[in-house]
Short mmCIF file of C-alpha atoms in Angstrom, two decimals:
data_model
loop_
_atom_site.label_atom_id
_atom_site.label_comp_id
_atom_site.label_asym_id
_atom_site.label_seq_id
_atom_site.Cartn_x
_atom_site.Cartn_y
_atom_site.Cartn_z
CA MET A 1 21.41 25.58 -8.04
CA ARG A 2 19.51 27.72 -5.56
CA GLY A 3 16.23 26.69 -7.21
CA LEU A 4 17.17 23.03 -6.91
CA ARG A 5 17.99 23.50 -3.23
CA ARG A 6 14.64 25.17 -2.63
CA TRP A 7 12.81 22.37 -4.45
CA TRP A 8 14.56 19.76 -2.29
CA ASP A 9 13.74 21.67 0.90
CA ASP A 10 10.09 21.81 -0.15
CA THR A 11 10.07 18.12 -1.05
CA ALA A 12 12.12 16.42 1.68
CA GLY A 13 13.56 19.08 3.96
CA GLY A 14 13.15 18.88 7.72
CA LEU A 15 12.45 15.15 7.94
CA PRO A 16 14.17 13.36 10.86
CA GLY A 17 16.87 10.72 10.47
CA THR A 18 14.65 7.92 11.78
CA PHE A 19 12.25 8.54 8.90
CA TRP A 20 15.06 8.08 6.39
CA TYR A 21 16.07 4.74 7.92
CA LEU A 22 12.45 3.59 7.78
CA TRP A 23 12.37 4.82 4.18
CA SER A 24 15.56 2.90 3.37
CA GLY A 25 14.22 -0.31 4.89
CA LEU A 26 11.07 0.00 2.81
CA LEU A 27 13.08 0.68 -0.36
CA ILE A 28 15.33 -2.37 0.15
CA ASN A 29 12.34 -4.57 0.87
CA ARG A 30 10.40 -3.51 -2.20
CA ALA A 31 13.42 -3.71 -4.53
CA GLY A 32 13.55 -7.43 -3.79
CA ALA A 33 9.81 -8.04 -3.78
CA PHE A 34 9.76 -10.23 -6.87
CA ALA A 35 7.66 -13.19 -5.89
CA LEU A 36 4.17 -11.79 -5.52
CA LEU A 37 4.34 -10.00 -8.87
CA PHE A 38 4.62 -13.38 -10.55
CA LEU A 39 2.83 -15.71 -8.13
CA SER A 40 -0.23 -16.16 -10.35
CA LEU A 41 1.98 -16.71 -13.39
CA TYR A 42 4.18 -19.14 -11.43
CA LEU A 43 1.13 -21.20 -10.43
CA THR A 44 -0.26 -21.40 -13.97
CA ALA A 45 2.98 -21.77 -15.93
CA ALA A 46 5.14 -23.84 -13.55
CA ARG A 47 2.52 -25.71 -11.50
CA GLY A 48 -0.22 -26.18 -14.11
CA ALA A 49 -2.99 -24.54 -12.09
CA PRO A 50 -5.98 -23.08 -14.01
CA PRO A 51 -6.53 -19.31 -13.66
CA SER A 52 -9.42 -19.74 -11.21
CA LEU A 53 -7.33 -21.95 -8.87
CA ALA A 54 -4.34 -19.64 -9.21
CA GLY A 55 -6.59 -16.76 -8.24
CA LEU A 56 -7.75 -18.59 -5.12
CA VAL A 57 -4.18 -19.41 -4.05
CA VAL A 58 -3.10 -15.80 -4.55
CA GLY A 59 -6.27 -14.82 -2.71
CA ALA A 60 -5.14 -16.93 0.23
CA TYR A 61 -2.22 -14.53 0.53
CA GLY A 62 -4.70 -11.68 0.86
CA LEU A 63 -6.74 -13.61 3.41
CA GLY A 64 -3.66 -14.10 5.57
CA GLY A 65 -2.82 -10.46 5.08
CA ALA A 66 -6.13 -9.40 6.60
CA ALA A 67 -5.25 -11.17 9.85
CA GLY A 68 -1.66 -9.94 9.70
CA THR A 69 -2.70 -6.32 9.30
CA LEU A 70 -4.92 -6.34 12.39
CA LEU A 71 -2.31 -8.29 14.37
CA GLY A 72 0.40 -5.86 13.31
CA GLY A 73 -1.65 -2.86 14.42
CA VAL A 74 -2.40 -4.25 17.87
CA LEU A 75 1.22 -5.36 18.42
CA ALA A 76 2.62 -2.03 17.21
CA ASP A 77 0.51 -0.15 19.78
CA ARG A 78 1.22 -2.61 22.61
CA TRP A 79 4.56 -4.24 21.85
CA GLY A 80 6.21 -1.42 19.88
CA ARG A 81 6.80 -0.35 16.28
CA ARG A 82 10.39 -1.60 16.06
CA ALA A 83 9.74 -5.02 17.59
CA THR A 84 6.77 -5.59 15.29
CA LEU A 85 8.77 -4.63 12.21
CA LEU A 86 11.66 -6.92 13.12
CA ALA A 87 9.50 -9.94 13.91
CA ALA A 88 7.44 -9.60 10.73
CA HIS A 89 10.47 -9.20 8.45
CA LEU A 90 12.33 -12.17 9.90
CA VAL A 91 9.33 -14.50 9.68
CA ALA A 92 8.56 -13.35 6.12
CA ALA A 93 12.12 -14.06 5.00
CA GLY A 94 11.94 -17.62 6.30
CA LEU A 95 8.57 -18.28 4.68
CA MET A 96 9.66 -16.93 1.29
CA ALA A 97 12.70 -19.22 1.37
CA ALA A 98 10.39 -22.16 2.09
CA LEU A 99 8.20 -21.25 -0.91
CA ALA A 100 11.24 -21.53 -3.19
CA PHE A 101 11.44 -25.27 -2.53
CA THR A 102 7.73 -26.15 -2.28
CA THR A 103 5.96 -27.77 -5.23
CA HIS A 104 2.64 -29.11 -3.88
CA LEU A 105 -0.24 -26.71 -4.53
CA ALA A 106 -1.85 -27.27 -1.11
CA ALA A 107 1.44 -26.52 0.65
CA ILE A 108 1.95 -23.44 -1.54
CA ALA A 109 -1.52 -22.21 -0.55
CA VAL A 110 -0.71 -22.63 3.17
CA LEU A 111 2.63 -20.87 2.82
CA ALA A 112 1.02 -18.09 0.77
CA THR A 113 -1.48 -17.52 3.59
CA LEU A 114 1.30 -17.33 6.19
CA VAL A 115 3.38 -15.04 3.99
CA GLY A 116 0.32 -12.81 3.74
CA VAL A 117 0.26 -12.56 7.54
CA ALA A 118 3.96 -11.72 7.78
CA HIS A 119 3.98 -9.29 4.84
CA SER A 120 1.01 -7.29 6.14
CA MET A 121 2.12 -6.93 9.76
CA PRO A 122 4.72 -4.17 9.11
CA SER A 123 2.38 -1.74 7.31
CA PRO A 124 0.61 -0.30 10.40
CA ALA A 125 3.92 -0.16 12.29
CA PHE A 126 5.72 1.60 9.42
CA VAL A 127 3.09 4.32 9.09
CA ALA A 128 2.58 4.71 12.85
CA ALA A 129 6.34 5.14 13.29
CA ILE A 130 6.40 7.80 10.56
CA VAL A 131 3.55 9.67 12.23
CA ASP A 132 5.38 9.33 15.58
CA VAL A 133 8.57 10.99 14.38
CA VAL A 134 7.46 13.40 11.63
CA PRO A 135 5.81 16.71 12.61
CA GLU A 136 2.29 17.16 11.25
CA ALA A 137 3.29 19.96 8.88
CA ARG A 138 5.78 17.65 7.10
CA ARG A 139 3.75 14.43 7.01
CA SER A 140 2.42 14.97 3.51
CA ARG A 141 6.03 15.13 2.28
CA ALA A 142 6.90 12.02 4.27
CA PHE A 143 3.98 10.01 2.88
CA ASN A 144 4.77 11.16 -0.64
CA LEU A 145 8.38 10.01 -0.22
CA GLN A 146 7.17 6.73 1.27
CA PHE A 147 5.04 6.08 -1.82
CA TRP A 148 7.97 7.10 -4.01
CA ALA A 149 10.31 4.64 -2.28
CA PHE A 150 7.73 1.87 -2.57
CA ASN A 151 7.44 2.37 -6.31
CA LEU A 152 11.14 2.91 -6.90
CA GLY A 153 11.68 -0.48 -5.32
CA MET A 154 8.87 -2.00 -7.36
CA ALA A 155 10.35 -0.62 -10.58
CA VAL A 156 13.69 -2.26 -9.81
CA ALA A 157 11.96 -5.48 -8.78
CA SER A 158 9.78 -5.73 -11.87
CA LEU A 159 12.66 -5.16 -14.29
CA LEU A 160 14.75 -7.89 -12.68
CA ALA A 161 11.81 -10.20 -12.01
CA GLY A 162 10.77 -10.45 -15.65
CA VAL A 163 14.22 -11.77 -16.51
CA LEU A 164 14.49 -14.04 -13.47
CA ALA A 165 11.03 -15.55 -14.02
CA GLU A 166 12.07 -16.80 -17.45
CA ALA A 167 15.18 -18.41 -15.94
CA SER A 168 14.03 -19.69 -12.53
CA PHE A 169 10.91 -19.07 -10.45
CA ALA A 170 12.75 -20.35 -7.36
CA ALA A 171 15.20 -17.46 -7.66
CA LEU A 172 12.30 -15.02 -7.28
CA PHE A 173 11.43 -16.36 -3.85
CA LEU A 174 15.05 -16.56 -2.67
CA VAL A 175 15.92 -13.00 -3.71
CA ASP A 176 12.70 -11.80 -2.07
CA ALA A 177 13.75 -13.53 1.15
CA ALA A 178 17.22 -11.99 1.02
CA ALA A 179 15.86 -8.46 0.48
CA THR A 180 13.42 -8.88 3.38
CA LEU A 181 16.27 -9.99 5.62
CA ALA A 182 18.38 -6.98 4.54
CA ALA A 183 15.53 -4.63 5.45
CA ALA A 184 15.34 -6.27 8.89
CA VAL A 185 19.05 -5.57 9.40
CA VAL A 186 18.57 -1.85 8.63
CA ILE A 187 15.69 -1.64 11.10
CA ALA A 188 17.60 -3.55 13.78
CA LEU A 189 20.68 -1.34 13.51
CA ARG A 190 19.26 2.13 12.88
CA VAL A 191 15.57 2.43 13.83
CA PRO A 192 14.81 3.10 17.54
CA GLU A 193 11.48 2.46 19.19
CA THR A 194 9.15 5.39 18.45
CA LEU A 195 6.10 4.36 20.46
CA ALA A 196 5.23 6.82 23.21
CA ARG A 197 4.53 4.59 26.18
CA ARG A 198 2.13 7.02 27.83
CA PRO A 199 0.29 8.91 25.11
CA ALA A 200 -2.16 11.66 25.94
CA PRO A 201 -5.69 10.29 26.33
CA THR A 202 -8.09 10.66 23.43
CA PRO A 203 -11.45 12.39 23.86
CA ARG A 204 -13.16 8.99 24.04
CA ALA A 205 -10.79 7.81 26.74
CA VAL A 206 -11.38 10.98 28.74
CA ALA A 207 -15.12 10.42 28.51
CA GLY A 208 -14.66 7.09 30.31
CA ARG A 209 -14.73 4.71 27.34
CA ARG A 210 -11.68 2.52 26.99
CA PRO A 211 -10.47 2.84 23.37
CA GLY A 212 -9.24 -0.12 21.36
CA LEU A 213 -9.49 -1.80 17.98
CA HIS A 214 -13.29 -1.66 18.28
CA THR A 215 -13.06 2.15 18.27
CA ALA A 216 -11.71 2.13 14.72
CA LEU A 217 -14.12 -0.61 13.65
CA THR A 218 -17.13 1.47 14.77
CA ASP A 219 -15.94 4.86 13.50
CA ARG A 220 -18.40 5.50 10.64
CA THR A 221 -16.60 8.42 9.05
CA PHE A 222 -13.35 6.48 9.06
CA LEU A 223 -14.99 3.29 7.75
CA VAL A 224 -16.51 5.12 4.77
CA PHE A 225 -13.01 6.30 3.89
CA VAL A 226 -11.70 2.75 4.36
CA GLY A 227 -14.41 1.41 2.04
CA LEU A 228 -13.49 3.87 -0.70
CA THR A 229 -9.83 2.96 -0.26
CA PHE A 230 -10.79 -0.69 -0.65
CA LEU A 231 -12.27 0.03 -4.08
CA LEU A 232 -9.08 1.85 -5.05
CA ALA A 233 -7.03 -1.12 -3.79
CA VAL A 234 -9.09 -3.54 -5.89
CA LEU A 235 -8.17 -1.48 -8.95
CA THR A 236 -4.49 -1.35 -7.98
CA MET A 237 -4.32 -5.10 -7.36
CA GLN A 238 -5.31 -5.80 -10.95
CA THR A 239 -1.74 -5.15 -12.03
CA SER A 240 -0.27 -7.93 -9.88
CA THR A 241 -3.10 -10.49 -10.03
CA ILE A 242 -5.31 -10.39 -13.14
CA MET A 243 -3.33 -8.33 -15.65
CA PRO A 244 -0.49 -10.90 -16.01
CA LEU A 245 -3.10 -13.55 -16.82
CA ALA A 246 -4.77 -11.26 -19.39
CA MET A 247 -1.40 -10.48 -20.98
CA ARG A 248 -0.59 -14.17 -21.18
CA GLU A 249 -3.89 -14.83 -22.97
CA ASP A 250 -2.92 -12.10 -25.42
CA GLY A 251 0.31 -14.00 -26.18
CA LEU A 252 2.69 -11.67 -24.33
CA ARG A 253 5.77 -12.95 -22.47
CA PRO A 254 6.58 -12.44 -18.76
CA SER A 255 9.20 -9.86 -19.71
CA ALA A 256 6.42 -7.78 -21.35
CA TYR A 257 4.48 -7.78 -18.10
CA GLY A 258 7.62 -6.74 -16.25
CA LEU A 259 8.03 -3.85 -18.69
CA VAL A 260 4.46 -2.60 -18.08
CA VAL A 261 4.93 -2.66 -14.31
CA ALA A 262 8.38 -1.08 -14.64
CA LEU A 263 6.92 1.77 -16.72
CA GLY A 264 4.48 2.60 -13.95
CA GLY A 265 7.25 2.55 -11.39
CA ALA A 266 9.49 4.70 -13.58
CA LEU A 267 6.76 7.32 -14.00
CA ILE A 268 6.28 7.48 -10.25
CA VAL A 269 10.02 7.71 -9.62
CA ALA A 270 10.33 10.53 -12.15
CA GLY A 271 7.27 12.53 -11.19
CA GLN A 272 6.04 11.67 -7.69
CA LEU A 273 8.19 14.26 -5.91
CA PHE A 274 6.40 17.02 -7.85
CA VAL A 275 2.89 15.87 -6.85
CA PRO A 276 2.51 17.61 -3.44
CA ARG A 277 2.99 21.09 -4.92
CA LEU A 278 0.68 20.23 -7.83
CA ILE A 279 -2.26 19.14 -5.66
CA GLU A 280 -1.72 21.53 -2.74
CA PRO A 281 -4.32 24.15 -3.85
CA TYR A 282 -7.14 21.58 -4.09
CA ARG A 283 -9.34 19.78 -1.58
CA LYS A 284 -8.23 16.23 -0.79
CA SER A 285 -11.63 14.78 -1.72
CA SER A 286 -11.48 16.42 -5.17
CA VAL A 287 -7.95 15.13 -5.78
CA LEU A 288 -9.00 11.61 -4.79
CA ALA A 289 -12.04 11.76 -7.08
CA VAL A 290 -9.92 12.81 -10.06
CA SER A 291 -7.21 10.26 -9.32
CA THR A 292 -9.66 7.38 -8.96
CA GLY A 293 -11.41 8.43 -12.15
CA LEU A 294 -8.11 8.27 -14.02
CA MET A 295 -7.49 4.77 -12.68
CA ALA A 296 -10.95 3.73 -13.83
CA LEU A 297 -10.20 5.07 -17.31
CA GLY A 298 -6.82 3.33 -17.50
CA PHE A 299 -8.04 -0.10 -16.46
CA GLY A 300 -11.22 0.23 -18.49
CA ALA A 301 -9.07 0.83 -21.57
CA LEU A 302 -7.69 -2.70 -21.26
CA THR A 303 -10.99 -3.86 -22.75
CA VAL A 304 -9.50 -3.12 -26.18
CA ALA A 305 -5.84 -3.85 -25.37
CA ASP A 306 -4.35 -6.80 -27.24
CA GLY A 307 -0.71 -5.74 -27.67
CA LEU A 308 2.09 -4.27 -25.60
CA PRO A 309 1.72 -0.62 -26.81
CA LEU A 310 -1.89 -0.43 -25.63
CA TYR A 311 -1.00 -1.96 -22.25
CA LEU A 312 1.79 0.60 -21.86
CA GLY A 313 -0.53 3.49 -22.75
CA ALA A 314 -3.17 2.35 -20.26
CA ALA A 315 -0.48 1.98 -17.60
CA VAL A 316 0.46 5.65 -18.03
CA VAL A 317 -3.13 6.73 -17.33
CA TRP A 318 -3.73 4.62 -14.22
CA THR A 319 -0.26 5.41 -12.87
CA VAL A 320 -0.95 9.15 -12.97
CA GLY A 321 -4.09 8.40 -10.95
CA GLN A 322 -2.08 6.45 -8.38
CA MET A 323 0.46 9.25 -8.10
CA LEU A 324 -2.21 11.86 -7.37
CA ALA A 325 -4.00 9.63 -4.84
CA ALA A 326 -1.05 8.66 -2.65
CA PRO A 327 -0.40 11.82 -0.55
CA PRO A 328 -4.02 12.77 0.28
CA ASN A 329 -4.99 9.16 0.95
CA ALA A 330 -2.21 8.70 3.50
CA GLN A 331 -2.72 12.13 5.03
CA ILE A 332 -6.46 11.63 5.58
CA ASN A 333 -5.77 8.26 7.17
CA ALA A 334 -3.29 9.82 9.61
CA ASP A 335 -5.58 12.78 10.34
CA LEU A 336 -8.54 10.58 11.28
CA ALA A 337 -6.58 8.49 13.82
CA PRO A 338 -6.60 9.44 17.53
CA LEU A 339 -3.13 9.63 19.07
CA GLU A 340 -3.13 6.51 21.22
CA LEU A 341 -4.80 4.42 18.50
CA ARG A 342 -2.51 5.29 15.61
CA ALA A 343 -1.39 1.78 14.77
CA ARG A 344 -4.85 0.27 15.30
CA TYR A 345 -6.41 2.78 12.91
CA GLN A 346 -3.56 2.09 10.48
CA SER A 347 -4.26 -1.64 10.73
CA VAL A 348 -7.93 -1.20 9.86
CA PHE A 349 -6.97 1.10 6.99
CA TYR A 350 -4.35 -1.31 5.67
CA LEU A 351 -6.85 -4.15 5.98
CA THR A 352 -8.18 -2.88 2.65
CA PHE A 353 -5.06 -4.06 0.81
CA PRO A 354 -4.98 -7.73 1.90
CA ALA A 355 -8.76 -7.79 1.53
CA ALA A 356 -8.32 -6.52 -2.02
CA SER A 357 -5.53 -9.06 -2.50
CA PHE A 358 -8.11 -11.75 -1.82
CA VAL A 359 -11.11 -10.28 -3.63
CA ALA A 360 -9.26 -9.08 -6.74
CA PRO A 361 -7.74 -12.45 -7.75
CA ALA A 362 -10.50 -14.69 -6.36
CA LEU A 363 -13.32 -12.88 -8.20
CA GLY A 364 -11.11 -11.49 -10.94
CA GLY A 365 -9.96 -14.94 -12.06
CA LEU A 366 -13.57 -16.06 -12.44
CA SER A 367 -14.51 -12.78 -14.11
CA LEU A 368 -11.69 -13.09 -16.62
CA GLU A 369 -12.69 -16.66 -17.45
CA HIS A 370 -16.38 -15.88 -17.98
CA LEU A 371 -16.40 -12.24 -19.13
CA GLY A 372 -13.09 -12.11 -20.98
CA GLU A 373 -12.13 -8.56 -21.93
CA ARG A 374 -15.40 -7.21 -20.47
CA HIS A 375 -13.83 -7.83 -17.04
CA TRP A 376 -12.06 -4.49 -17.45
CA LEU A 377 -15.37 -2.66 -17.91
CA VAL A 378 -16.42 -3.93 -14.48
CA VAL A 379 -13.13 -2.70 -13.01
CA GLY A 380 -13.60 0.71 -14.59
CA ALA A 381 -17.14 0.98 -13.17
CA LEU A 382 -15.80 0.30 -9.66
CA GLY A 383 -13.33 3.14 -10.10
CA LEU A 384 -16.05 5.59 -11.12
CA LEU A 385 -18.12 4.53 -8.11
CA ALA A 386 -15.19 5.29 -5.80
CA ALA A 387 -14.65 8.69 -7.45
CA ALA A 388 -18.27 9.69 -6.78
CA GLY A 389 -17.99 8.40 -3.21
CA HIS A 390 -15.04 10.68 -2.44
CA LEU A 391 -16.95 13.74 -3.64
CA LEU A 392 -19.95 12.86 -1.47
CA ALA A 393 -18.01 11.88 1.69
CA GLY A 394 -15.38 14.62 1.55
CA PRO A 395 -17.19 17.42 3.48
CA ARG A 396 -18.10 15.24 6.46
CA ARG A 397 -14.57 13.87 6.59
CA GLU A 398 -13.13 17.36 6.65
CA ARG A 399 -15.42 18.36 9.54
CA ARG A 400 -14.31 15.29 11.48
CA VAL A 401 -10.60 16.11 11.01
CA ALA A 402 -11.19 19.69 12.16
CA ALA A 403 -13.01 18.42 15.26
CA LEU A 404 -10.19 16.00 16.12
CA ARG A 405 -7.57 18.70 15.79
CA GLY A 406 -9.60 21.00 18.04
CA ALA A 407 -9.94 18.27 20.69
CA VAL A 408 -6.19 17.54 20.66
CA ALA A 409 -5.43 21.24 20.97
CA VAL A 410 -7.38 21.43 24.27
CA PRO A 411 -5.06 20.82 27.24
CA VAL A 412 -5.71 17.50 28.97
CA GLY A 413 -6.32 19.20 32.30
CA SER A 414 -9.03 21.42 30.90
CA ALA A 415 -10.72 18.47 29.26
CA ARG A 416 -11.22 16.94 32.65
#
């Protein structure tokens, strides 16, 4: 009993109440996030779209997400974290309900783009709020728990979605809308505003340069990290964009796809809380290289997958890679962001995911049509490229983080 208590203290102890309400809102939202898992399948099976057109429509979601991510970061720094979260959740709920009753492909594409905007806006605000309220020493735990909640919700969603998709695609969109609305209620009732209205000036601001979104967009060390994260996101997006199409070509039912996604979520739920202690002795760049290499191996193995057992085995490999990558990836992102630009840096970082949501299905659909199973060799090669990139970029990134911490430690008065 004492050992269990110590493990819990090491894993989640000392985190403030506001974090747990943010965590709960994220969990509720993801548990009802059915629709996007099956959007490509919905377009091909229910609307008769070919895989390439389905990929473009799903890609439109990612295109909207790119704009939504940047908008969410700017609003979270100017307007506030709480207000941004509420607005995005309420708009997303309305748009998902509209998708449930829309049948025309052009209208679906427009709504998918707008949903991408609304779905991506909360990400910078969520992470910025966590950084606002969680002390630096406990942030790795907080980010690990955030990733755990995300995947616990996805595991629940995928299990239910596979069944619902065979009964009614419209139900997917409506349940998604209801879960998004429930998350908005939690935020409205229990999450205060965490934005510090007068943050301490960053070194660039002190030097007379007014910081803004352009600061993140011209930060070379940060952008290299963002580029490597983009490659990782392209790999991750295969599970929700291209893999269901590949499984369908192999004669597998939607419930089989739901089982593969649920397995990944279950592994993360069962093992993610043990990851921080496992990777603590190692450099973040080394952990990210190993994790991305495992993802490359898992997706590359789909080249020879033609039945459910092989898909499940490959899912185990790439899921372990995702589990190892989550804490250092989030921690590096937070470490590289100056105080008064937290949400803007988060928005540029999270831009990788909607960008990958566009690139992965748009190019992946064409790749699957023309390359067939060899598509997964290309995906595996991208993963190995990202693994090598982390090893090469790691030392410079570590020097930059040390320099930022030293600058923040200098009293503002002495900096002047």
